[in-house]
Tab-separated table of C-alpha atoms in Angstrom:
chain	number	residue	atom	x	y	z
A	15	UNK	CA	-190.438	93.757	-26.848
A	16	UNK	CA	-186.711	94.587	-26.663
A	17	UNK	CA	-183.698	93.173	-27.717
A	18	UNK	CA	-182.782	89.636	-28.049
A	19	UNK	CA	-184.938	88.077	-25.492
A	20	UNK	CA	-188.853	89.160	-25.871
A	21	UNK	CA	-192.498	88.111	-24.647
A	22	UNK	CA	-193.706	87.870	-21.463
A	23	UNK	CA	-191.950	88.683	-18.079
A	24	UNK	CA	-192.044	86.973	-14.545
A	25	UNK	CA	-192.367	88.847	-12.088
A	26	UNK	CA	-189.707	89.525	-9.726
A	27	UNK	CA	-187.127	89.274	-13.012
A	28	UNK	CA	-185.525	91.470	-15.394
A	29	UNK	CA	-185.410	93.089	-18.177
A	30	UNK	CA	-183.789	95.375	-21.113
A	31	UNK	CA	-186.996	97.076	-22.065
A	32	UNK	CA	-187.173	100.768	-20.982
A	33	UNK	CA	-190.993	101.339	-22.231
A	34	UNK	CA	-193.158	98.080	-20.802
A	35	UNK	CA	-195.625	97.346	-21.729
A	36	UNK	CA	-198.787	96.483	-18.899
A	37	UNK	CA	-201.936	94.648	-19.785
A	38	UNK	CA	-204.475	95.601	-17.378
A	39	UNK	CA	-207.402	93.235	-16.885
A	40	UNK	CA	-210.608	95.792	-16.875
A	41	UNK	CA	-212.496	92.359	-15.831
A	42	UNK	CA	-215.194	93.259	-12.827
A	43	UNK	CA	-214.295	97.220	-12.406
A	44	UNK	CA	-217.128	98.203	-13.837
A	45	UNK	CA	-215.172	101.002	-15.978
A	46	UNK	CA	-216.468	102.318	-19.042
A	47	UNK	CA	-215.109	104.134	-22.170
A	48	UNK	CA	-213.802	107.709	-21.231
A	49	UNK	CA	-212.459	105.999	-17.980
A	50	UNK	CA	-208.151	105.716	-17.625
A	51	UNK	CA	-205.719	103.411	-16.356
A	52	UNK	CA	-203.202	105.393	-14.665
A	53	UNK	CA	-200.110	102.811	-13.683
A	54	UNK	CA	-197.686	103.468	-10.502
A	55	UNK	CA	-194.369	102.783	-9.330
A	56	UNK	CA	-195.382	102.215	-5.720
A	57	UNK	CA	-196.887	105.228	-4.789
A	58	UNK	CA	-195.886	107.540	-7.794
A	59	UNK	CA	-197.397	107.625	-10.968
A	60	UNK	CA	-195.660	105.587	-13.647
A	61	UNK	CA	-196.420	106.821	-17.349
A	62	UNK	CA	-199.029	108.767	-19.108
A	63	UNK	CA	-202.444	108.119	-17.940
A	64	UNK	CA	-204.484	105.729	-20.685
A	65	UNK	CA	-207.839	106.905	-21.961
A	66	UNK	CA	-209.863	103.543	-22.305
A	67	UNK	CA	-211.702	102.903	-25.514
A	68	UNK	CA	-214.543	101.369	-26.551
A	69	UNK	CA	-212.648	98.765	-27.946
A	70	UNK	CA	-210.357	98.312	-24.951
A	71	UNK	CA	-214.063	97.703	-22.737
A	72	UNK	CA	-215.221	95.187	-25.433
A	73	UNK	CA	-211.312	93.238	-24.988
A	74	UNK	CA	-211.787	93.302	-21.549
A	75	UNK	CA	-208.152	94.775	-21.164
A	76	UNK	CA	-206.080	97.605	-22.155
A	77	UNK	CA	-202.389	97.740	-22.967
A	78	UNK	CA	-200.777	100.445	-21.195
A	79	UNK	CA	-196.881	101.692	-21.485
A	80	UNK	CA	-194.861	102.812	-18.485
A	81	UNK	CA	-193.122	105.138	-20.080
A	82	UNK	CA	-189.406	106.184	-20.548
A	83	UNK	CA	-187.802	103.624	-17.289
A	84	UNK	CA	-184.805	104.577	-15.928
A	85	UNK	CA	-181.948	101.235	-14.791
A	86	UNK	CA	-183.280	100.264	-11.387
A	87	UNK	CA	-186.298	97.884	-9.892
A	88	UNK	CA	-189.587	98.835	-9.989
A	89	UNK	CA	-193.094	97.580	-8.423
A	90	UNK	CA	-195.735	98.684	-10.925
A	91	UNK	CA	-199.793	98.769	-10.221
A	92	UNK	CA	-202.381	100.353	-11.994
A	93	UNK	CA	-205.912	101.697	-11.102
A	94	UNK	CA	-208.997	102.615	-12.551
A	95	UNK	CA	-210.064	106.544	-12.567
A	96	UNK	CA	-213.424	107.033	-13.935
A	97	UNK	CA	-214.736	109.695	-15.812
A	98	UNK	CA	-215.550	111.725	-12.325
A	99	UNK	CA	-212.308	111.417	-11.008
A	100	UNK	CA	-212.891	108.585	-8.541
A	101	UNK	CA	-209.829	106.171	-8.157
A	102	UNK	CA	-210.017	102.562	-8.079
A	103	UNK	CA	-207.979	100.727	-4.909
A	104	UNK	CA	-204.970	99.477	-6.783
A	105	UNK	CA	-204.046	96.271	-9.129
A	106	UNK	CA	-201.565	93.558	-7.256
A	107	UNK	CA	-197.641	94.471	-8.155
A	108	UNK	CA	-195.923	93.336	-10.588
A	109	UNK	CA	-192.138	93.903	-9.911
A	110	UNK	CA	-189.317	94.260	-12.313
A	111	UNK	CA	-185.625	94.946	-12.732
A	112	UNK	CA	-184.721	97.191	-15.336
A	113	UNK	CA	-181.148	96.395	-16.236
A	114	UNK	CA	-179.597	97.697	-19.717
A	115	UNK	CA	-176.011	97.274	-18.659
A	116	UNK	CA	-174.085	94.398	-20.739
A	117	UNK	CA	-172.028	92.182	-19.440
A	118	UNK	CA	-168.040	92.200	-20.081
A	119	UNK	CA	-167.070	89.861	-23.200
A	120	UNK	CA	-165.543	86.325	-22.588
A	121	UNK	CA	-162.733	85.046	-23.901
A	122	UNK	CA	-162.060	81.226	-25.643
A	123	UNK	CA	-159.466	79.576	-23.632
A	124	UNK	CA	-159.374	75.927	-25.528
A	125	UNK	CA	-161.312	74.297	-28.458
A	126	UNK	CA	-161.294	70.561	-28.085
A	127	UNK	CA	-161.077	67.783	-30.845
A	128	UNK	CA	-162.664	64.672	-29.128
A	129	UNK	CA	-163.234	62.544	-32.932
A	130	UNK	CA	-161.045	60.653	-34.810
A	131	UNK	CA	-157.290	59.352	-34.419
A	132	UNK	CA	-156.066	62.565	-33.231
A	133	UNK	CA	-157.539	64.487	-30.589
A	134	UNK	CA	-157.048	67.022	-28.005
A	135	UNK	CA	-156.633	71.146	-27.779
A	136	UNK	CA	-157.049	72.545	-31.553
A	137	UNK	CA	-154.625	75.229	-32.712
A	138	UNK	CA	-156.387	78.721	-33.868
A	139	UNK	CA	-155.935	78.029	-37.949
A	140	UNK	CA	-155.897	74.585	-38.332
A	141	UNK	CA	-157.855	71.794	-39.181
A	142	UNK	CA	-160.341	69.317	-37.414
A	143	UNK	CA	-162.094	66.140	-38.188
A	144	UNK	CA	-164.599	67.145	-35.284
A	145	UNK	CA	-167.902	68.180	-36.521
A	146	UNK	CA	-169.208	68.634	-33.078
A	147	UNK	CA	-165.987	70.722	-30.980
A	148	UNK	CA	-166.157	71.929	-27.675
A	149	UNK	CA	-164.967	75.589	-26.635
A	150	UNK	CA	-164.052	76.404	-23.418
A	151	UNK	CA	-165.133	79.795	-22.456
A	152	UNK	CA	-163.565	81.725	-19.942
A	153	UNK	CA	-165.908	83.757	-17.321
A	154	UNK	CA	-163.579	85.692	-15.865
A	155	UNK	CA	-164.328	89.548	-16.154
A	156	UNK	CA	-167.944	89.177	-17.421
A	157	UNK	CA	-169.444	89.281	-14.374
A	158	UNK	CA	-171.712	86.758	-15.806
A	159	UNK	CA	-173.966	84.993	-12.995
A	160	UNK	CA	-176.232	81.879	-12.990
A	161	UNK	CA	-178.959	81.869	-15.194
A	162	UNK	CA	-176.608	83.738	-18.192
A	163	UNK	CA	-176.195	82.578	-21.032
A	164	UNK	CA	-173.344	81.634	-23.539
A	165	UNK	CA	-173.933	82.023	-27.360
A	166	UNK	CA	-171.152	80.665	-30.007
A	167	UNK	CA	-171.000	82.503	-33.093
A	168	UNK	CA	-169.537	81.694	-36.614
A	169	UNK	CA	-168.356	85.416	-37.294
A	170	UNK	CA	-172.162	87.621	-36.582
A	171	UNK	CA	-173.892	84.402	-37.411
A	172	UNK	CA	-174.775	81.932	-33.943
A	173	UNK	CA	-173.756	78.519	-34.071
A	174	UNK	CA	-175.355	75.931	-31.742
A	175	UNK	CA	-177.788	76.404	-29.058
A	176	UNK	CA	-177.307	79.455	-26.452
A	177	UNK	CA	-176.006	77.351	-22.854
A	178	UNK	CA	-177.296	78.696	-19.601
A	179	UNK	CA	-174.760	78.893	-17.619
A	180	UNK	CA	-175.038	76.844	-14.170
A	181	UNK	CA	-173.744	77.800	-10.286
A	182	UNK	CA	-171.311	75.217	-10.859
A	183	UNK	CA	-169.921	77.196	-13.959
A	184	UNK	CA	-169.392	80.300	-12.051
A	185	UNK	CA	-167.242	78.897	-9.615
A	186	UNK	CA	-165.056	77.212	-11.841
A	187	UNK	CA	-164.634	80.759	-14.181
A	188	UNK	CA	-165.244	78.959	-17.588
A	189	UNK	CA	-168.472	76.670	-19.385
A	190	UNK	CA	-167.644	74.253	-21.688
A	191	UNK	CA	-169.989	75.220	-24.731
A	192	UNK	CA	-170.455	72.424	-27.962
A	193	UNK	CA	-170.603	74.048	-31.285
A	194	UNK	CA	-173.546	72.031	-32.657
A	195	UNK	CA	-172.987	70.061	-35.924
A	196	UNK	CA	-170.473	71.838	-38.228
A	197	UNK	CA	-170.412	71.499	-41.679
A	198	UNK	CA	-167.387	69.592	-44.022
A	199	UNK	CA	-165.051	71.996	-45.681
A	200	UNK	CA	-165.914	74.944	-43.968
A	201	UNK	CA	-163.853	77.293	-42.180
A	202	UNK	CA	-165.247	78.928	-38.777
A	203	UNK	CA	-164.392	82.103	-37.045
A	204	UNK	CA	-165.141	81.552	-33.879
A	205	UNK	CA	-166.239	83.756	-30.941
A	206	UNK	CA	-168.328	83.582	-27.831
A	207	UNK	CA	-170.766	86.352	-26.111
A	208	UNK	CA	-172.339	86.414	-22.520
A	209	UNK	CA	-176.371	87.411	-22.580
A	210	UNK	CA	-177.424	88.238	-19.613
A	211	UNK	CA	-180.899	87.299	-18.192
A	212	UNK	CA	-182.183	90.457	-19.128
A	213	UNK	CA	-181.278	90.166	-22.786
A	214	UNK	CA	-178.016	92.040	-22.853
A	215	UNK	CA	-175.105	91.082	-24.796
A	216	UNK	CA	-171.390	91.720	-24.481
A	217	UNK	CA	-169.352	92.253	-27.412
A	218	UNK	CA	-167.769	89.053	-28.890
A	219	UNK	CA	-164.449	87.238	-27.569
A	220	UNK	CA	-161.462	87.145	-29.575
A	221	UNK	CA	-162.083	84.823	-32.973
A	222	UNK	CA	-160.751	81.155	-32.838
A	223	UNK	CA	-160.484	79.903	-36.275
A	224	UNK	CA	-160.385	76.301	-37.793
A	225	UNK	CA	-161.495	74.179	-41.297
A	226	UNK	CA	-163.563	71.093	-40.571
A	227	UNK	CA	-162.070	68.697	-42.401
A	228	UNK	CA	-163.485	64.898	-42.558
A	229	UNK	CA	-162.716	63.779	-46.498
A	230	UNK	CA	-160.090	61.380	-46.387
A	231	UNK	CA	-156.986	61.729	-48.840
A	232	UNK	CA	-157.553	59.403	-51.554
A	233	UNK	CA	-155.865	55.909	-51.685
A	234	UNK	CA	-151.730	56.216	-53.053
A	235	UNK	CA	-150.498	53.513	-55.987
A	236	UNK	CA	-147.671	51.720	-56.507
A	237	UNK	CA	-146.086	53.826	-59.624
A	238	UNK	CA	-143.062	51.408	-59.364
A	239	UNK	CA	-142.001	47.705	-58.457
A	240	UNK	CA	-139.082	45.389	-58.287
């Protein structure tokens, strides 16, 4: 419940979230309020040990935290310890990669005009008809893999859907990433960020700015004839 990717994990994935949390299904172990769910990192205890509650037996589950998690991958199980001290055998694993480190921030090599009479690589402070450009984003130094993703930005505020970056991407070093629809008369700062699978975000590229522009001059007259 960290960062900018949330909800439920897979496991064998990874994540930015340095206090889990574990539901534990309390379905046919018999335990009983009093009773705790102690969770492990394989053989080591993982966390505080959780004093079930009344409530917890009527859910049938109990939510459990792991506890402060260092960077690193961990298999976590849980058991039952009743109120005499006798240990359940323990839950299947559950394994996760706790990564926190960001990756390094893009940069925007091209925006492209593709609408329109004129087309082709924009200048940074110009103007487009385009209401729909494409930016090349450079990959190079991110250490961005597969399964990454790309986020546009107007300024702080994101602009088109996130792109998940492919194997294909990674070997060529850039993604081509479309804006979305942009909106007549506007001006746009913009910048790119990687996001890792486990949530992390670099800092922003460099800004590439540019006016959307698609109102035609009005018609000229003839002030003069002869």
């Amino acid at each position: 419940d960290v960062g900018s990717i949330t909800g439920t994990l897979t496991s064998g994935g990874r994540t930015d979230d340095t206090n889990l949390t574990v539901r534990v299904s309390l379905t046919g172990t018999n335990a009983v309020a009093g009773d705790t769910v102690q969770l492990y990192n394989g053989e080591a205890s993982q966390g505080t040990a959780y004093t079930l509650q009344a409530a917890d037996i009527a859910a049938g589950y109990a939510n459990v935290a792991t506890g402060a998690l260092a960077e690193g991958t961990y298999t976590l199980t849980a058991k039952v310890i009743d109120i005499a001290g006798n240990a359940s055998a323990a839950s299947g694993s559950f394994t996760t990669t706790v990564d926190t480190t960001a990756p390094d921030a893009p940069t925007i090599d091209a925006v492209t005009d593709s609408v329109g009479s004129i087309t082709g690589t924009l200048t940074s402070g110009g103007r487009t008809d385009d209401t729909n450009l494409t930016v090349r984003v450079s990959l190079s130094g991110t250490s961005a893999v597969a399964g990454d993703t790309i986020q546009l930005y107007n300024s702080t505020t994101a602009v088109g859907t996130a792109y998940t970056l492919l194997a294909a991407d990674i070997t060529s070093g850039y993604a081509d990433v479309v804006t979305g629809t942009l909106t007549n008369g506007t001006t746009y700062a913009l910048n790119a960020k990687v996001i890792d699978i486990a949530g992390n975000a670099s800092t922003a590229s460099g800004s590439f700015t540019t006016t959307v522009d698609t109102t035609a001059p009005s018609a000229p007259t003839n002030s003069r004839t002869s």
